[in-house]
Amino acid sequence: MKSLPESISKVFQEEGRWVLSKTGNRFSAIPFDQAHEQENKVVKSAGGAVGLTENPVAFRRWMLSGPETTRLLHQFESQYLEDSDERGGRLNHEMGLSAQKTFKQQMNKLVDVMRKMGNPFLDDFPELVTLDSRDCADDDVAKAVKNLDTLGQTQYREYVKTVIEDRTISIHNTIKRNNIPLYKKRPLRNKSKQTKKIAALQNNVALFAQLYIAMQSRNADLEEFFSHEVQPFPPSLSEFGNLRLPSAKSELLKCLIPSTQAEPPTQFDCSVLDGAVVVHCLPVTGSNTFDDYAHNVFIPHLSRQRSTRVDVVWDTYIPNSLKESTREKRGKGVRRKVDGGTPVISIGSATAMTNCTHEEADTRIVVHILHAIQVEKAKTVLVRTVDNDVLVILRLPVFHALTGCDTTSGFFGKGKKSAWQAWEIFPEVTPTFEMLAKTPFMQLTTDSPLFKQIERYTVIMYDKLSPLSDINLTRMELFCKNGRTMDKLPPTQDALLQHVRRAVFQAGIWTVSDQPQPHVPSPGQFSWSEDDGKWVPKWITILEVSKAC
C-alpha cells in the first residue's frame, strides 16, 4: 500500500475497492491478490516456472510470451466454450439444481415445524427457545448468547493491549478457551450425600479434638460451647446447607382424619380441581398436539364433573421463589413453551372472580372455595388434589410449618408423627400455635413468651422425659449423659429462633390465603437472605463453635 500512487491508495482506503470480478457471474468477486495468483497459474502453464529465475534468457522469454499466451487462451475460451458452459458458468454453486432442492426441502421442514409448534417470531417471551421443540434454554445459556458480542469485543481489546501495544504477553501464548454454557452442555454433577457426610464427619472429628485439648489446658465452658452450632449449617435443620425437607408428610393425615367418615354426596355445588393433578391423571393417547389434548381429553373431563360449577387452579412459577430449593430437590426438567389452549379458570360461575396473586395452587383452592360459598352460596364443595398441604394448612398452619413443609426444614429424625406425639405430651403449646395463626407475620425473639413455649415443645420432641426448658442445656445433657451424636442433637437456641421465624412467615402466608391479593412482607424480615437472586435460609446469627470458642 505504501508503494501505490496516492490516487490509487486513496481509492482503496476510502472507497474500499478491494475486489474485482473476472467474469459476469454473480457472487464471483475475489480479492486482488487472489486474482493475481490465478493469472500466474495460467501464465506458468503445466510446467510451472521452476528454474526460470536461474536462466535470464528463458526468464525474459517467459515474461514476454506469458501474458500474450494467457490473452489468447482467454479469447479462445470466451469464443468457443461460452455456449457449453453458459448455464453452469453463470451460476453460483449455491444456485445449482441440487443446492436449490436441498434448500427447498429445508425450508419446507421449517415451515412444517412452524405450523405445528407455532411461529416463534410472533411470540413475545423473554426465554431463549429451540425452534423445533420449543425447549427453553437455561438462563445461563441465554445470558451467554446475549453477551457474546460484548465478550468478544472485550477480549479483543484486551488482546490488542496486552499482546500488541504493551507486549506484556507473547503472541505465541495459547489463547484460553472460553467456558461458555452451551445448549447441550451437561449439567455439573453435585457431590453425593455420602461425600458430604464424610466431609461433615471429618469436620466434627477435628472439632472434638480441638475441644478435648482445650478442656485439658483450661477450664472450658460447656454451656457456652453447646450454645453454638458445630457447622455454619445446623445439621438438625439443614441438609448440607439446604432445607431439610420432610419425607413423610402424609403421616399427619393419619392423625387428623377420623377412622369413620360419612359418605360424600353424588352431586356437588362446586368442584375445585388441582389442574396439575388432572393433567397427570388423564391419558394422552390419541392426542398429538395440545389442542387435541385440550378439546378431546381435558375439557370433556371437566364437563363430566357432577357439579354446577367447576374451578381449575394452577401453580404459578415466579422468579426468586422460596420454593426454589424444593423444586431443585424434585429435579429440574426441561421447560417448554406450548400453544393451543388457554387455562380454564371457572366453568359455570356467573360472577367474575378477583385476580388472585397466590403462588401455590394449595392456597388458590382456598380462595375458590370461599368464593363459591360466599358468592355462589354453595353448600357442598368437592376438592380434588393429591397434596396433603391443602388439608393441613386450613387446620394446623403453624404446626405444619414448624415441623417441616416445602419452604421450611423438618427436624432431623423427627417426622410428623413424632412431632404430633410431642404435642400430645405438651398441650400447653396449643395457645401459642393459635396465637401465631391469628396474628400472622409476628416477630419473635428469644425472650418472647411464645418462643419460650416452642422451645420447650422442641425439647420434648427430642427428649420426652426432660424437665428442661432451655434447649442449649438440653443439647449438653443429651451429648454428655445420653451419648447423642452432634447431628442428632436439637438445634441451638439461635438456630431454632431462625427456624421459628421462617415457620411463622410461611404460616402467615397460609392464614391469609382467604384473601385473593394478600399483603405479604418481605422474606428478608423472617430469617431469609437474598443471594445471587435467590432466597436462602439464614441459619444462624452467632458464630459457629470453632470460631467462637
Coordinates of C-alpha atoms in Angstrom, one line a residue:
M1 CA 0.0 0.0 0.0
K2 CA 2.9 2.4 0.7
S3 CA 4.3 1.9 -2.8
L4 CA 1.0 2.7 -4.6
P5 CA 0.3 6.1 -6.0
E6 CA -1.6 8.4 -3.8
S7 CA -4.7 8.4 -6.1
I8 CA -4.9 4.6 -6.2
S9 CA -4.2 4.3 -2.4
K10 CA -7.0 6.8 -1.7
V11 CA -9.5 4.7 -3.7
F12 CA -8.5 1.6 -1.7
Q13 CA -8.7 3.3 1.7
E14 CA -11.8 5.4 1.3
E15 CA -14.0 3.5 -1.1
G16 CA -12.9 0.0 -0.1
R17 CA -12.4 -1.4 -3.7
W18 CA -10.5 -4.5 -2.6
V19 CA -12.1 -7.0 -5.0
L20 CA -12.6 -7.5 -8.7
S21 CA -14.9 -9.6 -10.9
K22 CA -13.2 -11.6 -13.7
T23 CA -16.5 -12.8 -15.1
G24 CA -20.1 -11.7 -15.2
N25 CA -21.2 -14.4 -12.8
R26 CA -22.9 -13.3 -9.6
F27 CA -21.1 -13.7 -6.3
S28 CA -17.8 -14.2 -8.1
A29 CA -15.8 -11.2 -6.9
I30 CA -12.4 -12.1 -5.5
P31 CA -9.6 -10.1 -3.8
F32 CA -6.9 -8.6 -6.0
D33 CA -4.1 -10.8 -4.6
Q34 CA -6.2 -14.0 -5.3
A35 CA -6.8 -12.8 -8.9
H36 CA -3.1 -12.2 -9.3
E37 CA -2.3 -15.7 -8.2
Q38 CA -4.9 -17.1 -10.6
E39 CA -3.3 -15.2 -13.5
N40 CA 0.1 -16.5 -12.5
K41 CA -1.2 -20.1 -12.6
V42 CA -2.3 -19.6 -16.2
V43 CA 0.9 -18.0 -17.2
K44 CA 3.0 -20.6 -15.6
S45 CA 1.1 -23.3 -17.6
A46 CA 1.6 -27.0 -16.7
G47 CA 5.3 -26.9 -16.4
G48 CA 5.3 -24.1 -13.9
A49 CA 8.1 -21.6 -13.5
V50 CA 10.7 -23.8 -11.8
G51 CA 14.2 -22.9 -12.8
L52 CA 13.3 -19.8 -14.9
T53 CA 14.9 -17.4 -12.5
E54 CA 18.2 -19.1 -12.9
N55 CA 18.3 -18.7 -16.7
P56 CA 18.0 -15.0 -17.6
V57 CA 17.2 -15.7 -21.3
A58 CA 14.4 -18.2 -20.6
F59 CA 13.1 -15.9 -17.9
R60 CA 12.8 -12.9 -20.3
R61 CA 11.3 -15.1 -23.0
W62 CA 8.7 -16.3 -20.4
M63 CA 7.9 -12.7 -19.3
L64 CA 7.3 -11.6 -22.9
S65 CA 5.3 -14.6 -24.2
G66 CA 3.4 -15.5 -21.0
P67 CA 0.9 -12.6 -20.9
E68 CA 0.2 -13.0 -24.6
T69 CA -0.4 -16.7 -24.3
T70 CA -2.8 -16.0 -21.4
R71 CA -4.7 -13.5 -23.6
L72 CA -5.0 -16.0 -26.4
L73 CA -6.3 -18.7 -24.1
H74 CA -9.0 -16.4 -22.6
Q75 CA -10.1 -15.2 -26.0
F76 CA -10.4 -18.8 -27.2
E77 CA -12.4 -19.9 -24.2
S78 CA -14.7 -16.9 -24.4
Q79 CA -15.4 -17.5 -28.1
Y80 CA -15.7 -21.3 -28.4
L81 CA -16.6 -22.5 -24.8
E82 CA -19.2 -19.9 -23.9
D83 CA -22.2 -21.9 -25.1
S84 CA -21.2 -25.2 -23.5
D85 CA -20.6 -23.5 -20.1
E86 CA -23.1 -20.8 -20.3
R87 CA -25.6 -22.3 -17.8
G88 CA -23.1 -23.8 -15.3
G89 CA -20.5 -21.0 -15.5
R90 CA -23.0 -18.2 -14.9
L91 CA -24.5 -19.7 -11.7
N92 CA -23.1 -19.7 -8.2
H93 CA -22.6 -23.1 -6.7
E94 CA -25.5 -22.4 -4.3
M95 CA -27.8 -21.7 -7.3
G96 CA -27.4 -25.1 -8.8
L97 CA -30.3 -27.6 -9.1
S98 CA -29.0 -29.9 -6.3
A99 CA -28.4 -27.0 -3.9
Q100 CA -31.8 -25.5 -4.6
K101 CA -33.6 -28.8 -4.0
T102 CA -31.8 -29.1 -0.6
F103 CA -32.7 -25.6 0.3
K104 CA -36.3 -26.1 -0.7
Q105 CA -36.5 -29.3 1.5
Q106 CA -35.1 -27.5 4.4
M107 CA -37.4 -24.5 4.0
N108 CA -40.4 -26.9 3.8
K109 CA -39.3 -28.6 7.0
L110 CA -39.0 -25.2 8.8
V111 CA -42.5 -24.2 7.6
D112 CA -43.9 -27.5 8.9
V113 CA -42.3 -27.0 12.3
M114 CA -43.8 -23.5 12.5
R115 CA -47.2 -24.8 11.5
K116 CA -47.1 -27.4 14.2
M117 CA -45.3 -25.5 17.0
G118 CA -46.3 -22.0 16.1
N119 CA -44.3 -19.2 14.7
P120 CA -41.7 -18.3 17.4
F121 CA -41.1 -14.9 16.0
L122 CA -44.6 -13.9 16.7
D123 CA -44.4 -14.8 20.4
D124 CA -43.3 -12.3 23.0
F125 CA -41.5 -14.1 25.8
P126 CA -38.0 -13.5 27.2
E127 CA -36.7 -17.0 27.1
L128 CA -34.3 -18.5 24.5
V129 CA -36.3 -21.2 22.8
T130 CA -35.4 -24.0 20.4
L131 CA -37.4 -23.7 17.2
D132 CA -38.3 -27.3 16.6
S133 CA -39.1 -28.4 20.1
R134 CA -39.7 -25.1 21.9
D135 CA -37.5 -26.3 24.8
C136 CA -36.4 -23.3 26.8
A137 CA -32.6 -23.0 27.3
D138 CA -31.2 -22.4 30.7
D139 CA -30.8 -18.8 31.9
D140 CA -27.0 -19.1 31.8
V141 CA -27.2 -20.1 28.1
A142 CA -29.5 -17.3 27.2
K143 CA -27.3 -14.8 29.1
A144 CA -24.2 -16.1 27.3
V145 CA -25.7 -15.8 23.9
K146 CA -26.9 -12.3 24.6
N147 CA -23.4 -11.2 25.8
L148 CA -21.4 -13.0 23.1
D149 CA -20.7 -9.8 21.2
T150 CA -19.7 -7.8 24.3
L151 CA -17.5 -10.7 25.5
G152 CA -15.7 -10.8 22.1
Q153 CA -15.2 -7.1 21.9
T154 CA -13.8 -7.0 25.5
Q155 CA -11.4 -9.9 24.8
Y156 CA -10.3 -8.4 21.5
R157 CA -9.4 -5.1 23.2
E158 CA -7.6 -6.9 26.0
Y159 CA -5.6 -8.9 23.5
V160 CA -4.6 -5.9 21.4
K161 CA -3.5 -4.0 24.5
T162 CA -1.5 -6.8 26.2
V163 CA 0.0 -8.5 23.1
I164 CA 0.4 -5.8 20.5
E165 CA 0.6 -2.5 22.4
D166 CA 2.1 -3.3 25.8
R167 CA 3.7 -6.6 24.7
T168 CA 3.4 -8.0 28.2
I169 CA 2.2 -11.3 26.8
S170 CA 3.9 -13.2 24.0
I171 CA 2.0 -13.6 20.8
H172 CA 2.9 -17.3 20.9
N173 CA 1.0 -17.9 24.1
T174 CA -2.1 -20.1 23.8
I175 CA -5.4 -18.2 23.9
K176 CA -7.6 -19.7 26.6
R177 CA -10.8 -21.2 25.5
N178 CA -14.0 -19.6 26.9
N179 CA -16.0 -21.8 29.2
I180 CA -19.4 -20.6 27.8
P181 CA -22.5 -22.6 28.6
L182 CA -23.7 -24.5 25.6
Y183 CA -27.1 -25.6 24.5
K184 CA -26.3 -29.3 25.1
K185 CA -23.8 -28.8 27.9
R186 CA -24.1 -31.5 30.6
P187 CA -25.1 -30.2 34.0
L188 CA -22.4 -30.1 36.7
R189 CA -22.6 -33.1 38.9
N190 CA -23.2 -32.3 42.5
K191 CA -21.3 -34.0 45.3
S192 CA -23.1 -37.1 46.6
K193 CA -24.6 -37.2 50.0
Q194 CA -22.0 -39.8 51.1
T195 CA -19.2 -37.4 50.2
K196 CA -20.8 -34.6 52.1
K197 CA -21.4 -36.8 55.1
I198 CA -17.7 -37.8 55.1
A199 CA -16.6 -34.2 55.0
A200 CA -19.0 -33.3 57.8
L201 CA -17.7 -36.2 60.0
Q202 CA -14.1 -35.1 59.4
N203 CA -15.0 -31.6 60.5
N204 CA -16.7 -32.9 63.6
V205 CA -13.7 -35.1 64.5
A206 CA -11.3 -32.2 64.1
L207 CA -13.5 -30.0 66.2
F208 CA -13.8 -32.5 69.0
A209 CA -10.1 -32.9 69.0
Q210 CA -9.7 -29.2 69.5
L211 CA -12.3 -29.3 72.2
Y212 CA -10.5 -32.1 74.1
I213 CA -7.2 -30.2 74.0
A214 CA -8.9 -27.0 75.2
M215 CA -10.6 -28.8 78.1
Q216 CA -7.3 -30.3 79.2
S217 CA -5.5 -27.0 79.2
R218 CA -8.1 -24.7 80.7
N219 CA -11.5 -24.7 82.3
A220 CA -13.8 -24.8 79.3
D221 CA -17.4 -23.6 79.5
L222 CA -19.5 -26.4 78.1
E223 CA -22.7 -24.4 78.3
E224 CA -21.1 -21.8 76.0
F225 CA -19.9 -24.5 73.7
F226 CA -23.3 -26.1 73.2
S227 CA -24.9 -22.7 72.6
H228 CA -23.1 -22.6 69.3
E229 CA -23.6 -24.8 66.2
V230 CA -20.8 -27.1 65.1
Q231 CA -21.2 -26.0 61.5
P232 CA -22.4 -22.9 59.7
F233 CA -25.5 -25.0 58.7
P234 CA -27.2 -26.7 61.7
P235 CA -27.3 -30.4 60.9
S236 CA -30.6 -30.8 62.8
L237 CA -32.3 -28.4 60.4
S238 CA -30.1 -28.3 57.3
E239 CA -29.1 -30.9 54.8
F240 CA -25.6 -29.7 53.8
G241 CA -26.7 -26.0 53.5
N242 CA -30.1 -26.8 52.0
L243 CA -33.5 -27.1 53.6
R244 CA -34.1 -30.5 55.2
L245 CA -37.4 -31.2 53.6
P246 CA -39.8 -33.7 55.3
S247 CA -40.1 -37.0 53.6
A248 CA -43.4 -38.3 55.0
K249 CA -45.9 -35.5 55.3
S250 CA -48.7 -38.0 54.8
E251 CA -48.2 -39.3 58.4
L252 CA -50.0 -36.2 59.6
L253 CA -53.2 -37.2 57.8
K254 CA -53.5 -40.3 59.9
C255 CA -53.6 -38.1 63.0
L256 CA -56.2 -35.8 61.5
I257 CA -58.7 -37.9 59.5
P258 CA -61.2 -39.8 61.7
S259 CA -61.5 -43.6 61.3
T260 CA -65.1 -43.3 60.1
Q261 CA -66.4 -40.8 57.6
A262 CA -69.8 -40.0 56.2
E263 CA -70.5 -41.0 52.6
P264 CA -69.9 -38.0 50.2
P265 CA -72.9 -36.8 48.2
T266 CA -73.2 -37.7 44.5
Q267 CA -73.8 -34.1 43.4
F268 CA -71.8 -31.0 44.4
D269 CA -72.5 -27.3 44.0
C270 CA -68.8 -26.6 43.2
S271 CA -65.8 -28.7 42.3
V272 CA -62.3 -27.2 42.7
L273 CA -59.6 -29.3 40.9
D274 CA -55.9 -29.1 41.0
G275 CA -55.0 -28.6 37.3
A276 CA -51.6 -30.3 37.5
V277 CA -53.1 -33.4 39.2
V278 CA -55.8 -33.7 36.5
V279 CA -53.3 -33.4 33.7
H280 CA -51.1 -36.1 35.1
C281 CA -54.0 -38.4 35.7
L282 CA -55.7 -38.2 32.3
P283 CA -54.3 -40.3 29.4
V284 CA -52.8 -38.7 26.4
T285 CA -53.4 -41.5 24.0
G286 CA -54.6 -40.2 20.6
S287 CA -53.6 -36.6 21.3
N288 CA -50.8 -35.3 19.0
T289 CA -51.0 -31.7 20.0
F290 CA -52.0 -29.7 23.0
D291 CA -55.1 -28.5 21.1
D292 CA -56.1 -32.2 20.7
Y293 CA -55.5 -32.9 24.3
A294 CA -57.5 -29.9 25.5
H295 CA -60.5 -30.5 23.2
N296 CA -60.6 -34.3 23.3
V297 CA -59.4 -35.1 26.8
F298 CA -59.1 -32.3 29.3
I299 CA -62.2 -30.2 28.6
P300 CA -64.5 -33.3 28.3
H301 CA -63.3 -34.4 31.7
L302 CA -64.3 -31.1 33.2
S303 CA -67.7 -31.3 31.5
R304 CA -68.3 -34.7 33.1
Q305 CA -67.9 -33.4 36.6
R306 CA -71.1 -33.7 38.6
S307 CA -71.1 -30.1 39.8
T308 CA -72.9 -26.9 38.9
R309 CA -69.6 -25.1 38.9
V310 CA -66.1 -26.3 38.2
D311 CA -62.9 -24.4 39.1
V312 CA -59.4 -25.4 38.0
V313 CA -56.4 -23.9 39.8
W314 CA -52.7 -24.0 38.9
D315 CA -49.4 -23.2 40.5
T316 CA -47.6 -20.1 39.3
Y317 CA -43.8 -20.2 38.9
I318 CA -42.5 -16.8 39.9
P319 CA -38.8 -15.9 40.0
N320 CA -37.0 -15.7 43.3
S321 CA -39.4 -18.0 45.0
L322 CA -38.9 -19.6 48.4
K323 CA -39.9 -23.0 46.8
E324 CA -36.7 -23.0 44.7
S325 CA -34.9 -25.5 46.9
T326 CA -37.9 -27.8 46.9
R327 CA -38.1 -27.8 43.1
E328 CA -34.4 -28.4 42.8
K329 CA -34.6 -31.4 45.0
R330 CA -37.5 -32.8 43.0
G331 CA -35.5 -32.4 39.8
K332 CA -35.2 -29.7 37.2
G333 CA -36.7 -30.8 33.9
V334 CA -36.8 -29.1 30.6
R335 CA -39.1 -26.1 30.3
R336 CA -41.1 -26.0 27.1
K337 CA -43.3 -23.3 25.6
V338 CA -46.7 -24.6 24.4
D339 CA -49.5 -23.1 22.4
G340 CA -53.0 -24.2 21.6
G341 CA -55.1 -23.6 24.7
T342 CA -55.9 -21.1 27.4
P343 CA -56.1 -22.3 31.0
V344 CA -59.7 -22.8 32.2
I345 CA -60.4 -20.8 35.4
S346 CA -64.0 -21.4 36.1
I347 CA -66.9 -23.1 34.3
G348 CA -70.5 -22.4 35.4
S349 CA -69.8 -19.3 37.6
A350 CA -71.9 -16.3 36.9
T351 CA -69.7 -14.0 39.0
A352 CA -66.2 -13.0 37.9
M353 CA -63.5 -13.7 40.5
T354 CA -60.9 -11.2 41.7
N355 CA -57.5 -11.7 40.3
C356 CA -55.5 -14.0 42.6
T357 CA -51.9 -13.3 43.3
H358 CA -51.1 -16.6 45.2
E359 CA -48.2 -18.6 44.1
E360 CA -49.3 -22.1 45.0
A361 CA -52.4 -23.9 44.0
D362 CA -52.9 -25.0 47.6
T363 CA -53.9 -21.5 48.7
R364 CA -55.7 -20.7 45.5
I365 CA -58.0 -23.6 46.3
V366 CA -59.0 -21.8 49.5
V367 CA -59.8 -18.6 47.6
H368 CA -62.0 -20.5 45.1
I369 CA -63.8 -22.4 48.0
L370 CA -64.6 -19.2 49.8
H371 CA -65.8 -17.5 46.6
A372 CA -68.1 -20.5 45.9
I373 CA -69.5 -20.4 49.4
Q374 CA -69.8 -16.7 50.0
V375 CA -70.8 -15.5 46.5
E376 CA -72.4 -18.5 44.8
K377 CA -74.0 -19.8 48.1
A378 CA -72.6 -23.3 47.5
K379 CA -73.3 -25.8 50.3
T380 CA -71.3 -28.7 49.0
V381 CA -67.8 -28.3 47.6
L382 CA -65.5 -31.1 46.2
V383 CA -61.8 -30.5 46.3
R384 CA -59.7 -32.9 44.2
T385 CA -55.9 -32.9 44.8
V386 CA -53.1 -35.2 45.9
D387 CA -51.3 -32.6 48.1
N388 CA -51.7 -33.0 51.9
D389 CA -50.9 -29.3 52.4
V390 CA -54.4 -28.4 51.2
L391 CA -56.0 -30.0 54.3
V392 CA -53.3 -29.2 56.8
I393 CA -52.9 -25.5 56.1
L394 CA -56.6 -25.0 56.9
R395 CA -56.4 -26.6 60.3
L396 CA -52.7 -26.6 61.5
P397 CA -50.8 -24.0 59.6
V398 CA -48.2 -23.2 62.4
F399 CA -47.7 -26.8 63.4
H400 CA -47.2 -27.9 59.8
A401 CA -44.7 -25.1 59.0
L402 CA -42.8 -25.6 62.2
T403 CA -42.3 -29.4 61.7
G404 CA -41.4 -29.1 58.0
C405 CA -43.1 -28.2 54.7
D406 CA -41.9 -27.2 51.2
T407 CA -40.3 -23.9 52.4
T408 CA -39.2 -24.8 56.0
S409 CA -37.0 -27.5 57.3
G410 CA -38.1 -30.5 59.3
F411 CA -36.1 -31.7 62.4
F412 CA -33.6 -34.4 61.6
G413 CA -35.0 -37.8 62.7
K414 CA -38.3 -36.2 63.8
G415 CA -41.2 -36.8 61.4
K416 CA -44.8 -35.5 61.7
K417 CA -45.8 -38.4 63.9
S418 CA -43.1 -37.7 66.4
A419 CA -44.0 -34.0 66.4
W420 CA -47.7 -34.9 67.0
Q421 CA -46.8 -37.2 69.9
A422 CA -44.8 -34.4 71.5
W423 CA -47.8 -32.1 71.1
E424 CA -49.9 -34.6 72.9
I425 CA -47.4 -34.7 75.7
F426 CA -47.1 -30.9 75.9
P427 CA -50.6 -29.5 75.0
E428 CA -49.6 -26.1 76.6
V429 CA -48.1 -25.1 73.3
T430 CA -51.6 -25.1 71.7
P431 CA -52.4 -21.5 72.6
T432 CA -49.1 -20.5 71.1
F433 CA -50.0 -22.1 67.8
E434 CA -53.4 -20.5 67.9
M435 CA -52.0 -17.0 68.6
L436 CA -49.5 -17.2 65.8
A437 CA -52.2 -18.3 63.4
K438 CA -54.5 -15.5 64.5
T439 CA -51.7 -12.9 64.3
P440 CA -49.8 -13.6 61.1
F441 CA -46.2 -12.5 60.5
M442 CA -45.5 -11.9 64.2
Q443 CA -41.9 -11.0 65.0
L444 CA -40.4 -13.2 67.8
T445 CA -37.2 -13.0 69.9
T446 CA -35.6 -15.4 72.3
D447 CA -37.3 -13.5 75.2
S448 CA -40.8 -13.8 73.7
P449 CA -43.2 -16.0 75.8
L450 CA -44.4 -17.6 72.6
F451 CA -40.9 -18.6 71.6
K452 CA -40.3 -20.0 75.1
Q453 CA -43.2 -22.3 74.7
I454 CA -42.0 -23.5 71.3
E455 CA -38.5 -24.0 72.8
R456 CA -40.0 -26.2 75.5
Y457 CA -42.0 -28.1 72.9
T458 CA -38.8 -28.8 70.9
V459 CA -37.1 -30.1 74.0
I460 CA -39.9 -32.6 74.5
M461 CA -39.7 -33.6 70.9
Y462 CA -36.1 -34.7 71.4
D463 CA -36.4 -36.0 75.0
K464 CA -39.9 -36.7 76.2
L465 CA -38.8 -37.0 79.8
S466 CA -36.6 -33.9 80.0
P467 CA -37.7 -31.3 82.6
L468 CA -35.6 -28.6 80.9
S469 CA -36.9 -25.6 79.1
D470 CA -33.5 -24.3 77.8
I471 CA -32.7 -26.1 74.5
N472 CA -28.9 -25.3 74.9
L473 CA -28.8 -27.1 78.2
T474 CA -30.8 -30.0 76.6
R475 CA -28.1 -30.3 73.9
M476 CA -25.4 -30.5 76.6
E477 CA -27.3 -33.1 78.6
L478 CA -28.1 -35.3 75.6
F479 CA -24.5 -35.3 74.5
C480 CA -22.7 -35.7 77.8
K481 CA -25.1 -38.1 79.6
N482 CA -27.0 -39.8 76.8
G483 CA -24.2 -40.1 74.3
R484 CA -26.1 -38.5 71.4
T485 CA -24.0 -37.6 68.3
M486 CA -23.9 -34.0 67.2
D487 CA -26.2 -34.5 64.2
K488 CA -28.9 -36.0 66.5
L489 CA -28.9 -33.1 68.9
P490 CA -31.6 -30.4 68.7
P491 CA -30.7 -27.1 67.2
T492 CA -29.2 -24.3 69.3
Q493 CA -31.5 -21.6 70.6
D494 CA -30.2 -19.2 67.9
A495 CA -30.8 -21.7 65.1
L496 CA -34.2 -22.6 66.5
L497 CA -35.2 -18.9 66.6
Q498 CA -34.3 -18.5 62.9
H499 CA -36.3 -21.6 62.0
V500 CA -39.3 -20.4 64.0
R501 CA -39.2 -17.1 62.2
R502 CA -39.3 -18.9 58.8
A503 CA -42.2 -21.1 60.0
V504 CA -44.1 -18.0 61.2
F505 CA -43.7 -16.4 57.8
Q506 CA -45.0 -19.5 55.9
A507 CA -47.8 -20.0 58.4
G508 CA -48.7 -16.3 57.9
I509 CA -49.0 -16.9 54.1
W510 CA -51.4 -19.8 54.7
T511 CA -53.5 -17.9 57.3
V512 CA -54.1 -15.0 54.9
S513 CA -54.9 -17.4 52.0
D514 CA -58.6 -16.4 52.2
Q515 CA -57.6 -13.1 50.6
P516 CA -57.2 -13.1 46.8
Q517 CA -54.5 -10.4 47.0
P518 CA -52.9 -10.6 50.4
H519 CA -50.1 -8.3 51.5
V520 CA -47.1 -10.4 52.3
P521 CA -44.0 -8.8 53.8
S522 CA -40.5 -9.5 52.5
P523 CA -38.9 -12.8 53.4
G524 CA -35.8 -10.9 54.5
Q525 CA -37.7 -9.9 57.7
F526 CA -38.1 -13.6 58.7
S527 CA -34.6 -15.1 58.5
W528 CA -34.2 -15.3 54.8
S529 CA -31.4 -13.6 52.9
E530 CA -31.1 -12.9 49.2
D531 CA -28.0 -14.4 47.5
D532 CA -27.5 -14.1 43.7
G533 CA -31.1 -13.5 43.1
K534 CA -32.3 -16.4 45.3
W535 CA -33.7 -16.6 48.8
V536 CA -31.6 -18.7 51.1
P537 CA -32.2 -19.5 54.7
K538 CA -30.3 -17.6 57.4
W539 CA -29.4 -20.4 59.6
I540 CA -27.5 -18.7 62.5
T541 CA -26.7 -15.2 63.6
I542 CA -23.9 -16.1 66.0
L543 CA -20.6 -17.7 65.1
E544 CA -20.2 -21.5 65.0
V545 CA -18.2 -23.0 67.8
S546 CA -14.9 -23.3 66.0
K547 CA -14.8 -19.5 65.6
A548 CA -16.4 -18.5 68.9
C549 CA -14.8 -20.7 71.5

